[in-house]
Tab-separated table of C-alpha atoms and ligand atoms in Angstrom:
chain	number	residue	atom	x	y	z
G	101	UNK	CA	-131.277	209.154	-18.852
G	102	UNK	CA	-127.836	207.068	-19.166
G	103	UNK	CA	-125.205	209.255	-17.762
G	104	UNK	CA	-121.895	208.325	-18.366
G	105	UNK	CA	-119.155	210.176	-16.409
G	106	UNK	CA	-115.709	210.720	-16.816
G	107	UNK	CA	-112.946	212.523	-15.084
G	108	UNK	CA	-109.552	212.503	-15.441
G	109	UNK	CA	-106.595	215.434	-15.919
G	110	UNK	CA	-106.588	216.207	-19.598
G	111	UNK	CA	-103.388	217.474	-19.346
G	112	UNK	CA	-103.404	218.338	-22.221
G	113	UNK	CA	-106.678	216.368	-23.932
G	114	UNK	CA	-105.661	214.416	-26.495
G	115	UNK	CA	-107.304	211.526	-29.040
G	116	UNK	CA	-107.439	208.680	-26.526
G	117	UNK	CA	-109.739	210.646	-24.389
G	118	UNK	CA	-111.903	211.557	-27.534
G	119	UNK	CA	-111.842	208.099	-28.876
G	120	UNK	CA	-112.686	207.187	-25.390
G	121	UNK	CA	-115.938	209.796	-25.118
G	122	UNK	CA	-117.170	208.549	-28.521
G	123	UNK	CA	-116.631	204.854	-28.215
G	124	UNK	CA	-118.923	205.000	-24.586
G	125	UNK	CA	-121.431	207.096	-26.339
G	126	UNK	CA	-121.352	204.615	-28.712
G	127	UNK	CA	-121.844	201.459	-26.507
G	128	UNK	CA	-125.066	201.654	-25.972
G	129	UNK	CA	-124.982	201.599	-21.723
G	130	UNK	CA	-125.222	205.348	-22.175
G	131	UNK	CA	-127.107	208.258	-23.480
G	132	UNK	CA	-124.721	211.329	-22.663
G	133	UNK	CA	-121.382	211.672	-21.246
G	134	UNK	CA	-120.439	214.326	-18.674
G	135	UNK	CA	-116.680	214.927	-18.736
G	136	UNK	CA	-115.051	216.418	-15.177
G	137	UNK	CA	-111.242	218.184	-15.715
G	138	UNK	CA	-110.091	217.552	-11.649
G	139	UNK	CA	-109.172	219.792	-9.866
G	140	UNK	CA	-107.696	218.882	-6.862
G	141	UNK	CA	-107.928	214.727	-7.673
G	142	UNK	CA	-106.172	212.143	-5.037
G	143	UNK	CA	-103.372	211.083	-7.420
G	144	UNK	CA	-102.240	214.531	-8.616
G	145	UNK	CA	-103.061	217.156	-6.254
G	146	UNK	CA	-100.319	219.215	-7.778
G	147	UNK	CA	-98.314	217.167	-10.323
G	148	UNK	CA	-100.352	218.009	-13.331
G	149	UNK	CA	-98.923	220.907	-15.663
G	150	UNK	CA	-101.076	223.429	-15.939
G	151	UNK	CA	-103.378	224.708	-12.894
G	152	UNK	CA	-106.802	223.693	-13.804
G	153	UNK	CA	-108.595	226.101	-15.148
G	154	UNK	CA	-106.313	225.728	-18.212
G	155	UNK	CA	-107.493	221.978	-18.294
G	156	UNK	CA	-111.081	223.161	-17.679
G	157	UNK	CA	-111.574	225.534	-20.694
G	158	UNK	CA	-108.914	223.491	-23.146
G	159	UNK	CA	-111.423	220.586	-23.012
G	160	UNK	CA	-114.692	223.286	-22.987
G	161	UNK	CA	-113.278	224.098	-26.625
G	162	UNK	CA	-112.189	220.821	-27.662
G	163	UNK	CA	-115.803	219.734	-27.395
G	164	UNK	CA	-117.346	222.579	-28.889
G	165	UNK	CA	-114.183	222.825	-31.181
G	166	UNK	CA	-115.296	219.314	-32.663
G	167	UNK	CA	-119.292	219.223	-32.278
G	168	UNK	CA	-119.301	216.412	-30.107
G	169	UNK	CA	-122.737	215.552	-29.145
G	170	UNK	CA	-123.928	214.565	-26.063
G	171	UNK	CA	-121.225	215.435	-24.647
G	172	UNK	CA	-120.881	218.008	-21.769
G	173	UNK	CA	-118.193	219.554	-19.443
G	174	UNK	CA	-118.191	220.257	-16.288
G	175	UNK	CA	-117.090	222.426	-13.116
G	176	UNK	CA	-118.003	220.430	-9.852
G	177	UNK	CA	-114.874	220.276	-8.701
G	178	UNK	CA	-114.436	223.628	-7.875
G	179	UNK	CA	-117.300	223.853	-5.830
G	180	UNK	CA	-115.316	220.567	-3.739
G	181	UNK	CA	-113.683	221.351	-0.816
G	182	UNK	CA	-110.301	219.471	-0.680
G	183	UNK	CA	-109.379	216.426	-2.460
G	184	UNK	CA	-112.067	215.532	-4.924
G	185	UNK	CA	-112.380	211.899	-4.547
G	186	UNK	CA	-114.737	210.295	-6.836
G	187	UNK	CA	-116.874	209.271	-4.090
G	188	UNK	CA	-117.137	212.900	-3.024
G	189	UNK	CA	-117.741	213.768	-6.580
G	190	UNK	CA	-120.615	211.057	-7.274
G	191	UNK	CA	-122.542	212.383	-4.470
G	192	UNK	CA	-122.647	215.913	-5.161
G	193	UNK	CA	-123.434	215.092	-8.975
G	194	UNK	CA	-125.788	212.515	-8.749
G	195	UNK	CA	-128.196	214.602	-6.309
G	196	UNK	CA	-131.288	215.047	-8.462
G	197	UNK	CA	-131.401	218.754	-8.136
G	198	UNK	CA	-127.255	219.198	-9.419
G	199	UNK	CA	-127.897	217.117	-12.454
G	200	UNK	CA	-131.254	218.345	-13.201
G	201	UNK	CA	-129.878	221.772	-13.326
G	202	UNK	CA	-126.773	220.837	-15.009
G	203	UNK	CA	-128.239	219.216	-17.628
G	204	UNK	CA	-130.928	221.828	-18.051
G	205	UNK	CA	-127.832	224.931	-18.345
G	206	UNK	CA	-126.212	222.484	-21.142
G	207	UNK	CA	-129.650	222.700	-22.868
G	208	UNK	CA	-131.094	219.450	-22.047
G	209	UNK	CA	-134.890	219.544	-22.105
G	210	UNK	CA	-136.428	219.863	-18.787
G	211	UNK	CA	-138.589	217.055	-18.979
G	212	UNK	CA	-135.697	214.806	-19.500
G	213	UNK	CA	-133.294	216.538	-17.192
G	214	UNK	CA	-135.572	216.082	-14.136
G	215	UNK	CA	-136.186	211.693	-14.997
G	216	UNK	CA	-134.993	209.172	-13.140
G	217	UNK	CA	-131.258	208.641	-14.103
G	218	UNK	CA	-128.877	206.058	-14.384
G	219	UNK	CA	-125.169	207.040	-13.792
G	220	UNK	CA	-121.966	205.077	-14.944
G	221	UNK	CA	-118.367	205.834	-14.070
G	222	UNK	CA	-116.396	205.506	-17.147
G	223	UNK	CA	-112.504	204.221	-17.364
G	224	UNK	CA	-110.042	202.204	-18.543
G	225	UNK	CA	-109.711	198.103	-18.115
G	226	UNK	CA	-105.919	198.535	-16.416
G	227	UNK	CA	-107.636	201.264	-13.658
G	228	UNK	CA	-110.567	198.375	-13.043
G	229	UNK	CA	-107.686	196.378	-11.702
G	230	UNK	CA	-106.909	199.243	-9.132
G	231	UNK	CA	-110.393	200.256	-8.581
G	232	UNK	CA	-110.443	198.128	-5.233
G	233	UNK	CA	-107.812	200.371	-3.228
G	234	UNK	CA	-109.468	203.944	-4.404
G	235	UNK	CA	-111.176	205.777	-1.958
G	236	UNK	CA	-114.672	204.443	-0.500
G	237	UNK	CA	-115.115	201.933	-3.694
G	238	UNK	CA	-118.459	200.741	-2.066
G	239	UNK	CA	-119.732	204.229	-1.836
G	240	UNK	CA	-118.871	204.838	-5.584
G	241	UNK	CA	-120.785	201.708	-6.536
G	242	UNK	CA	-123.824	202.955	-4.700
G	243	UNK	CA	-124.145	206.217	-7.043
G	244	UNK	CA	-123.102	204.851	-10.139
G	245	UNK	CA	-121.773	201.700	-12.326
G	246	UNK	CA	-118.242	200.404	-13.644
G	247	UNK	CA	-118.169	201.033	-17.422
G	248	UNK	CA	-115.063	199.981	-18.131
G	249	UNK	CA	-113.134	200.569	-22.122
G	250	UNK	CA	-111.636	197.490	-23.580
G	251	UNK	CA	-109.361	197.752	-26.576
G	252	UNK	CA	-109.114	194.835	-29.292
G	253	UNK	CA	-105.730	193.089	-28.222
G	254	UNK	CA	-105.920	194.115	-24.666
G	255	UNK	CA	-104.824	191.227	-21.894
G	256	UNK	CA	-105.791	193.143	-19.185
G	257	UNK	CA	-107.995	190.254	-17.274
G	258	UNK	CA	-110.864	192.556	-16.706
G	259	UNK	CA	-113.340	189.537	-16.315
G	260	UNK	CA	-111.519	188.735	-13.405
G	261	UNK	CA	-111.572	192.286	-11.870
G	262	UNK	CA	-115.020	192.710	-12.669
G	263	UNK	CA	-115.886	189.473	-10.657
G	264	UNK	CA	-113.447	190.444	-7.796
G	265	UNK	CA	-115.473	193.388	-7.586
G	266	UNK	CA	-118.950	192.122	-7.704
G	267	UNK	CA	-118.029	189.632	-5.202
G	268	UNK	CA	-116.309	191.902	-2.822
G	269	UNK	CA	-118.512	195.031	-3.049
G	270	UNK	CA	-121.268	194.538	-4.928
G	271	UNK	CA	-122.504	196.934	-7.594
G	272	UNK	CA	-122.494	196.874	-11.382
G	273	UNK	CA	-119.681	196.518	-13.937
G	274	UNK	CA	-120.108	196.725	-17.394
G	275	UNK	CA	-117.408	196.111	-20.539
G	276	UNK	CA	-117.190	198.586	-23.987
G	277	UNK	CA	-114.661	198.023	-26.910
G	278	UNK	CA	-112.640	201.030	-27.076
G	279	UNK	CA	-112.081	202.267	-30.961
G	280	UNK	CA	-108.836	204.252	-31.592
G	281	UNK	CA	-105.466	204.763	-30.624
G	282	UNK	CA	-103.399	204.672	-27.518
G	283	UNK	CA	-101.602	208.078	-26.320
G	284	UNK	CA	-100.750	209.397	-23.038
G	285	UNK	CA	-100.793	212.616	-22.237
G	286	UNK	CA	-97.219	212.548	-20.149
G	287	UNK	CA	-95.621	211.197	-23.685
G	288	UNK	CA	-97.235	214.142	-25.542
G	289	UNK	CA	-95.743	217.001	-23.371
G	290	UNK	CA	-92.281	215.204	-22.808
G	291	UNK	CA	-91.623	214.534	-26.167
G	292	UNK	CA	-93.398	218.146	-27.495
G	293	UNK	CA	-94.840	216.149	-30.278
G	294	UNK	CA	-98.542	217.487	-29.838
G	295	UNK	CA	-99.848	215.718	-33.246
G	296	UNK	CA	-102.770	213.658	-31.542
G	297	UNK	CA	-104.025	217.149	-29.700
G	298	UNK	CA	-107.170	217.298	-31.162
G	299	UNK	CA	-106.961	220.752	-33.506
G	300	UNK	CA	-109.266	222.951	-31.172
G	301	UNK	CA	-106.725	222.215	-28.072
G	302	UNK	CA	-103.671	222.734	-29.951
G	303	UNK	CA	-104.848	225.883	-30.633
G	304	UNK	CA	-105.880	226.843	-27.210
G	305	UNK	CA	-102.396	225.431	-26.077
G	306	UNK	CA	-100.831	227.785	-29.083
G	307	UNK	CA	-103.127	231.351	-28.152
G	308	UNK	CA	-102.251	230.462	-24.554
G	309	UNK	CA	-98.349	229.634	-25.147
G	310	UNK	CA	-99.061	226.295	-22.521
G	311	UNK	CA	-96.649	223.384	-22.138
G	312	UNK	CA	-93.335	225.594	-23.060
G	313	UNK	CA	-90.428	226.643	-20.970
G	314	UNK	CA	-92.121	229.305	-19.356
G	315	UNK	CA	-95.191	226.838	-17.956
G	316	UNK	CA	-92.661	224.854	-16.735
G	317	UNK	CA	-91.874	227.547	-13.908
G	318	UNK	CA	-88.799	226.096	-13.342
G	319	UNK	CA	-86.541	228.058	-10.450
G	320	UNK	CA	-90.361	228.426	-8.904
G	321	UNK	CA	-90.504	227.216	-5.881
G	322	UNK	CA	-92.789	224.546	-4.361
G	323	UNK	CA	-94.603	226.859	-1.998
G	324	UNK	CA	-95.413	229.467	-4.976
G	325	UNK	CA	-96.375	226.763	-7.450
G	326	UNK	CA	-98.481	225.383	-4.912
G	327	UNK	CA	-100.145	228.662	-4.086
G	328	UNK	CA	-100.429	229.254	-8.127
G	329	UNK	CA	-102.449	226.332	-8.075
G	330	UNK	CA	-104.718	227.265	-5.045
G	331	UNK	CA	-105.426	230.707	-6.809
G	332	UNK	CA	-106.301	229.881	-9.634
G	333	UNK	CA	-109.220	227.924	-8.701
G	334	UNK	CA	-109.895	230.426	-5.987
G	335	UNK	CA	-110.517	233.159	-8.460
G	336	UNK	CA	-112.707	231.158	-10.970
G	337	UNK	CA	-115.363	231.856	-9.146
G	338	UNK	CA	-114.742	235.861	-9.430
G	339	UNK	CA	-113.816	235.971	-12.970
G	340	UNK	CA	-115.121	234.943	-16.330
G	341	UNK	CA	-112.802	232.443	-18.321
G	342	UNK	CA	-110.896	234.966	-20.817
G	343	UNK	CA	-110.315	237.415	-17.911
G	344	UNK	CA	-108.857	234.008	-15.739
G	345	UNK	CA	-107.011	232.860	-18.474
G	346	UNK	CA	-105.612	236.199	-19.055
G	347	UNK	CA	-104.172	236.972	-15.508
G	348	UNK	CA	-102.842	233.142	-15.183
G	349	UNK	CA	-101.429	233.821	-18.276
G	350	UNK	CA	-99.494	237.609	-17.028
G	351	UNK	CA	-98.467	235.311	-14.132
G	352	UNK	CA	-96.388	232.764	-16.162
G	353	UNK	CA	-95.047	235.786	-18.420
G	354	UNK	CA	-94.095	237.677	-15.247
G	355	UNK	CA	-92.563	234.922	-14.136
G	356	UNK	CA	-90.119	234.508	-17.004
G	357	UNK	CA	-89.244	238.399	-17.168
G	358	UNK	CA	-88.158	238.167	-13.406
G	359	UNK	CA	-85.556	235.078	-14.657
G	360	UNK	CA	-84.226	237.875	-17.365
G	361	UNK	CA	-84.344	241.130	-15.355
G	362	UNK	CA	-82.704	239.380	-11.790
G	363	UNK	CA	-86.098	239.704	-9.787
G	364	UNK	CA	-87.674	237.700	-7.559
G	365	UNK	CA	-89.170	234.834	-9.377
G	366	UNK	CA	-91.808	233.712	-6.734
G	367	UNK	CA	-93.353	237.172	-6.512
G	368	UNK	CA	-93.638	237.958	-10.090
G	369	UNK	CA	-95.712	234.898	-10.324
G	370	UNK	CA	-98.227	235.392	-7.565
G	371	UNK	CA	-98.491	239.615	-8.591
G	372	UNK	CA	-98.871	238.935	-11.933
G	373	UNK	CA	-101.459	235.602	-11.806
G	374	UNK	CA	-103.509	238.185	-9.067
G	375	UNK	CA	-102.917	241.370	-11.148
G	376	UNK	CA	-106.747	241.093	-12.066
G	377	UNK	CA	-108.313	239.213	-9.182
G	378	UNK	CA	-110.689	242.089	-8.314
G	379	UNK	CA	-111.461	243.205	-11.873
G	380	UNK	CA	-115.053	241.395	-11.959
G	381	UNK	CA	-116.012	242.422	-8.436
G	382	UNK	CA	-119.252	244.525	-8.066
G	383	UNK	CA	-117.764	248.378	-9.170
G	384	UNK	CA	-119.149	249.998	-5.686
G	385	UNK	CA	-116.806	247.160	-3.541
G	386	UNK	CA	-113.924	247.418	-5.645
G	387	UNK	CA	-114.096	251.042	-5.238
G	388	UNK	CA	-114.354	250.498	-1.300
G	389	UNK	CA	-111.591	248.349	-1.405
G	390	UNK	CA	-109.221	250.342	-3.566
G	391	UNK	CA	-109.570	253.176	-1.232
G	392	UNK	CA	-108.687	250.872	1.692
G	393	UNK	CA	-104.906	250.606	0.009
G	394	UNK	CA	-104.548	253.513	-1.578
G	395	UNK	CA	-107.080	256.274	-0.457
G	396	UNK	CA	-108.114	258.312	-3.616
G	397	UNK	CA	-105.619	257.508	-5.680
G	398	UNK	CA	-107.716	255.263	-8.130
G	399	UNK	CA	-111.419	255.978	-8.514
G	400	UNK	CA	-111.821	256.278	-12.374
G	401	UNK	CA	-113.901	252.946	-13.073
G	402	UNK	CA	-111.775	251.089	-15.475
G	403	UNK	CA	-108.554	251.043	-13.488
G	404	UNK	CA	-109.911	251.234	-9.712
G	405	UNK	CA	-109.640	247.237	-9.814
G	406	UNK	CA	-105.762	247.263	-9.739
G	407	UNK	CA	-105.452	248.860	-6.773
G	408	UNK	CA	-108.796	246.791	-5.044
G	409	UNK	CA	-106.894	243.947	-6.167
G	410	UNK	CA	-104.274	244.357	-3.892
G	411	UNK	CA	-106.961	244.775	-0.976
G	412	UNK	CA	-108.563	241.614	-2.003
G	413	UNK	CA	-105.435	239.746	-2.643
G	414	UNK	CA	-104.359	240.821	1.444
G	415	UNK	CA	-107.718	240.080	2.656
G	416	UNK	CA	-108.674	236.896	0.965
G	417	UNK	CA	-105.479	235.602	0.511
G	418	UNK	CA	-103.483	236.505	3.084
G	419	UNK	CA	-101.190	238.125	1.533
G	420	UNK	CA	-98.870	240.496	3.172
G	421	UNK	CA	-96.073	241.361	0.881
G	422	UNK	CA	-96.031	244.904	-0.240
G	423	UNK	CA	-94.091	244.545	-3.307
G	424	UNK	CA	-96.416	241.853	-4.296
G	425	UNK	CA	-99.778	244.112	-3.508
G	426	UNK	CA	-97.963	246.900	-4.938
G	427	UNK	CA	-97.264	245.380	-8.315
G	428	UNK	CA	-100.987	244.731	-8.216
G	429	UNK	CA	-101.800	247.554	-7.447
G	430	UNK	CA	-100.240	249.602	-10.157
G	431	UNK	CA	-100.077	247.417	-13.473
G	432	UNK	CA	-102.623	249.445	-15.126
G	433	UNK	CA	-100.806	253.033	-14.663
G	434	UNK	CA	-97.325	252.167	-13.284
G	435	UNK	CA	-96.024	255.142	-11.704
G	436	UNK	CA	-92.671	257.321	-10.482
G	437	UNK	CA	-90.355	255.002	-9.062
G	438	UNK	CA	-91.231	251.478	-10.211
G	439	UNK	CA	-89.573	248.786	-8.829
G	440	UNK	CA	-88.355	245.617	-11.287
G	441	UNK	CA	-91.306	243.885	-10.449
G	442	UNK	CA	-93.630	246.144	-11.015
G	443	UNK	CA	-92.439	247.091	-14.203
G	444	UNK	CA	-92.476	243.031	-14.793
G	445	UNK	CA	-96.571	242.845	-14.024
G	446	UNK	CA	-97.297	246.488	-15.502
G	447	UNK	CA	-95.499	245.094	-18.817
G	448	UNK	CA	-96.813	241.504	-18.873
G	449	UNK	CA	-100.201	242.734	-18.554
G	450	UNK	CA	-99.830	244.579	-22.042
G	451	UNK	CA	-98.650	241.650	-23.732
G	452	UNK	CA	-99.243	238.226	-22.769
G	453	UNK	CA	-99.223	235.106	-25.368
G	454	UNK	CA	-103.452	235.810	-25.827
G	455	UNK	CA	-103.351	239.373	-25.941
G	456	UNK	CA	-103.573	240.760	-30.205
G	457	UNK	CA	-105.547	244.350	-29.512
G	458	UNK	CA	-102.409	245.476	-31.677
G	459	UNK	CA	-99.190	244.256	-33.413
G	460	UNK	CA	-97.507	243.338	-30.294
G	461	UNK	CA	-94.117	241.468	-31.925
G	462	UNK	CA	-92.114	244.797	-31.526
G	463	UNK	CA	-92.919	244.900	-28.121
G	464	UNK	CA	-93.212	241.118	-27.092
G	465	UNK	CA	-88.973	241.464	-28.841
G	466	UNK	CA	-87.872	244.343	-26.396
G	467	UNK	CA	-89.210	243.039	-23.684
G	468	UNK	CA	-86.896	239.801	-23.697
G	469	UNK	CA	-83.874	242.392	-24.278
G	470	UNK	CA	-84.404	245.797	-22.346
G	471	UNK	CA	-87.128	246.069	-20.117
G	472	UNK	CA	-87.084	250.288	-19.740
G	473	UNK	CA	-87.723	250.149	-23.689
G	474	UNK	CA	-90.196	247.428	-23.433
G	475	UNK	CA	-92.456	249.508	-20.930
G	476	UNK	CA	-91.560	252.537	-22.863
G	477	UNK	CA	-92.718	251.364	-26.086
G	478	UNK	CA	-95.742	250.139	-24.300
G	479	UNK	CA	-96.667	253.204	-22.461
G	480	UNK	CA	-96.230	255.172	-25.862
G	481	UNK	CA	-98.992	252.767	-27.393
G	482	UNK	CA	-101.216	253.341	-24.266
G	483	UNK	CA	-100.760	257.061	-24.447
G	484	UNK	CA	-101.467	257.301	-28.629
G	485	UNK	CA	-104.422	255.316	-27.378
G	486	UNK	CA	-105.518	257.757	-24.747
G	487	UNK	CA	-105.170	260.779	-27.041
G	488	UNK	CA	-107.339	259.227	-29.998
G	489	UNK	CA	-109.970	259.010	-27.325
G	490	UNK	CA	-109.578	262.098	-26.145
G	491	UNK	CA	-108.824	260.632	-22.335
G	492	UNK	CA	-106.253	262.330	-19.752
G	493	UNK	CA	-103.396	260.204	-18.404
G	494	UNK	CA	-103.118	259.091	-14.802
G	495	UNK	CA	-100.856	261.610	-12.975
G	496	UNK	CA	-99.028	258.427	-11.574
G	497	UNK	CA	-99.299	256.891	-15.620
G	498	UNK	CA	-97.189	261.113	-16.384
G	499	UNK	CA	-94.911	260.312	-13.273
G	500	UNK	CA	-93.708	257.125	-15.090
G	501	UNK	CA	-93.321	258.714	-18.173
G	502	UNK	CA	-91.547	261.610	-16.955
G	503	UNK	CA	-88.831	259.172	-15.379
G	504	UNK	CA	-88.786	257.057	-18.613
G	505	UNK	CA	-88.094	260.155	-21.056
G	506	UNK	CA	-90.828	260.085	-22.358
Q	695	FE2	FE1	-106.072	245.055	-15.090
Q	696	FE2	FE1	-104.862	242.454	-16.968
């Protein structure tokens, strides 16, 4: 097969990059195209906007969201230690048994999956200009070729790249018209004007509440953003995208509630983006590892996670701060004595942008006004729950609501 391949930050995906997809498919150099969201990419290692499993699964649903054909997504990155140059990338993809079982889990037919292939890098004519100074361009030309978009009115000179190219390093470098418009995704999210979001991401962006104040983390500091970043890729491979999506999303939410309720802004967003870190482990080491921070305390099955969380958080992460492990470690029952924070993560949990198990406006309201009644309103849910189903509270879950009124 023809593989075209194309990376880039999707940040957020918009019409360019679609128009881009279809016109390569299109060209005839190519039979499939294999889009990459980066990850940790030399330009950007952490100036894009949204840590990238956001970027992963927006463009996952954008190209399911609009039937493209041909067209597949994927994850290598994460499986890249350090910067993912596209050299680096190349290698690991091009190896016949990666794409052979890549193609063959995106339901490509054997037969075809294990021929000889043909790979193509795909851009656009003003990075062919720069393509010289990236990392090991040789080494890039050795795995795959240039296929480089041209749009009707363009003067980049991308003749005289192309030859500079050939001459200096060899390799292949082919040309493709490029139908449809020019947008950038920088000019979407600065001017909020997300009309050419193709529908599927807009409303991943909307279920998600991505590219708003609170994704901005602004009063977040460097380190913390930074270490946002890191975890998030670090837990997608220990947790299923809703479940990733979910806890990223508790951290941003936590986040804002510690800029309305005085707390520490840093910490709400590493406890809450960790709240569910350990929630997809294998049940007989989460229960070993909830016991190892707080002895017997948690062992019912749905809820022992929280506190193995806060074990696997220390131990794989380093991290030492007990408020931080403790708001892990109770956001599913809170308990006597809460501190602000983890009332923050116990609350945020409940009712993040993607969470609709009920009518959550009442309590999504309170919580931007009085945080007590926010947590109380959401404990009284929990516990109407709990009696329907005929379940017994947490003693620590009785000790909150004892010093809440309740
Ligand atoms: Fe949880
Ligand atoms: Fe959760």
């Amino acid at each position: 097969m023809k593989i075209g391949i194309y990376g880039g930050s999707f940040d957020p995906v918009h019409n360019g990059h679609i128009a881009m997809i279809k016109s390569a498919l299109k060209s005839g150099f190519i039979d499939c195209v294999i889009v990459i969201p980066s990850v940790r990419n030399n330009f950007k290692l952490y100036a894009n906007k949204l840590p990238p499993p956001y970027r992963l699964c927006m463009m996952k649903e954008t190209v399911e969201g609009l039937g493209l054909k041909n067209c597949y997504v994927s994850d290598i990155e994460y499986g890249i230690d350090g910067v993912s140059y596209t050299a680096v990338v190349l290698a690991k993809l091009t190896s016949d048994e990666y794409i052979r079982d890549f193609l063959i889990s995106n339901d490509v037919k054997k037969k075809k999956a294990e021929e000889h292939h043909e790979f193509f890098w795909i851009m656009g004519s003003d990075t062919l200009g720069t393509f010289e100074t990236w990392y090991k361009p040789g080494e890039i030309l050795k795995y795959a070729a240039l296929l480089a978009a041209v749009r009707p009115g363009d003067d980049t000179d991308v003749d005289k790249a192309a030859s500079s190219i050939k001459k200096n390093l060899g390799g292949r470098v082919e040309i493709f018209r490029l139908d449809g418009i020019c947008c950038s995704s920088s000019e979407i999210t600065s001017s909020g004007d997300f009309s050419q979001v193709p529908k599927p991401a807009q409303e991943f962006i909307k279920r998600h509440a991505l590219y708003t104040e609170n994704t901005r983390l602004e009063g977040v500091s460097d380190t913390a953003r930074k270490q946002f970043f890191d975890y998030s890729t670090w837990m997608y491979q220990y947790l299923g995208a809703k479940r990733l999506l979910h806890t990223l999303n508790v951290g941003y939410l936590s986040a804002h509630l510690a800029d309305l309720y005085g707390c520490d802004k840093d910490k709400a967003l590493i406890a809450g983006a960790l709240h569910d870190c350990a929630k997809e482990l294998p049940i007989e080491q989460q229960l070993e590892m909830a016991k190892e921070y707080s002895g017997d305390l948690f062992t019912d099955k749905k809820i022992v996670h929280s506190s193995a969380g806060a074990t696997f958080a220390k131990e794989e992460l380093g991290i030492e701060d007990k408020e931080i492990l403790d708001a892990i470690c109770y956001h599913t029952t809170g308990r006597g004595n809460m501190t602000v924070l983890e009332k923050i993560v116990y609350l945020a949990d409940k009712i993040e942008p993607s969470r609709n198990y009920m009518d959550l406006g009442p309590i999504r309201e309170a919580a931007e006004k009085d945080l007590d009644e926010a947590v109380r309103m959401t404990a009284v849910a929990i516990r109407n729950k709990f009696i329907s189903q005929g379940r017994e509270q947490h003693p620590a879950t009785i000790a909150m609501m004892k010093e809440l009124n309740m």
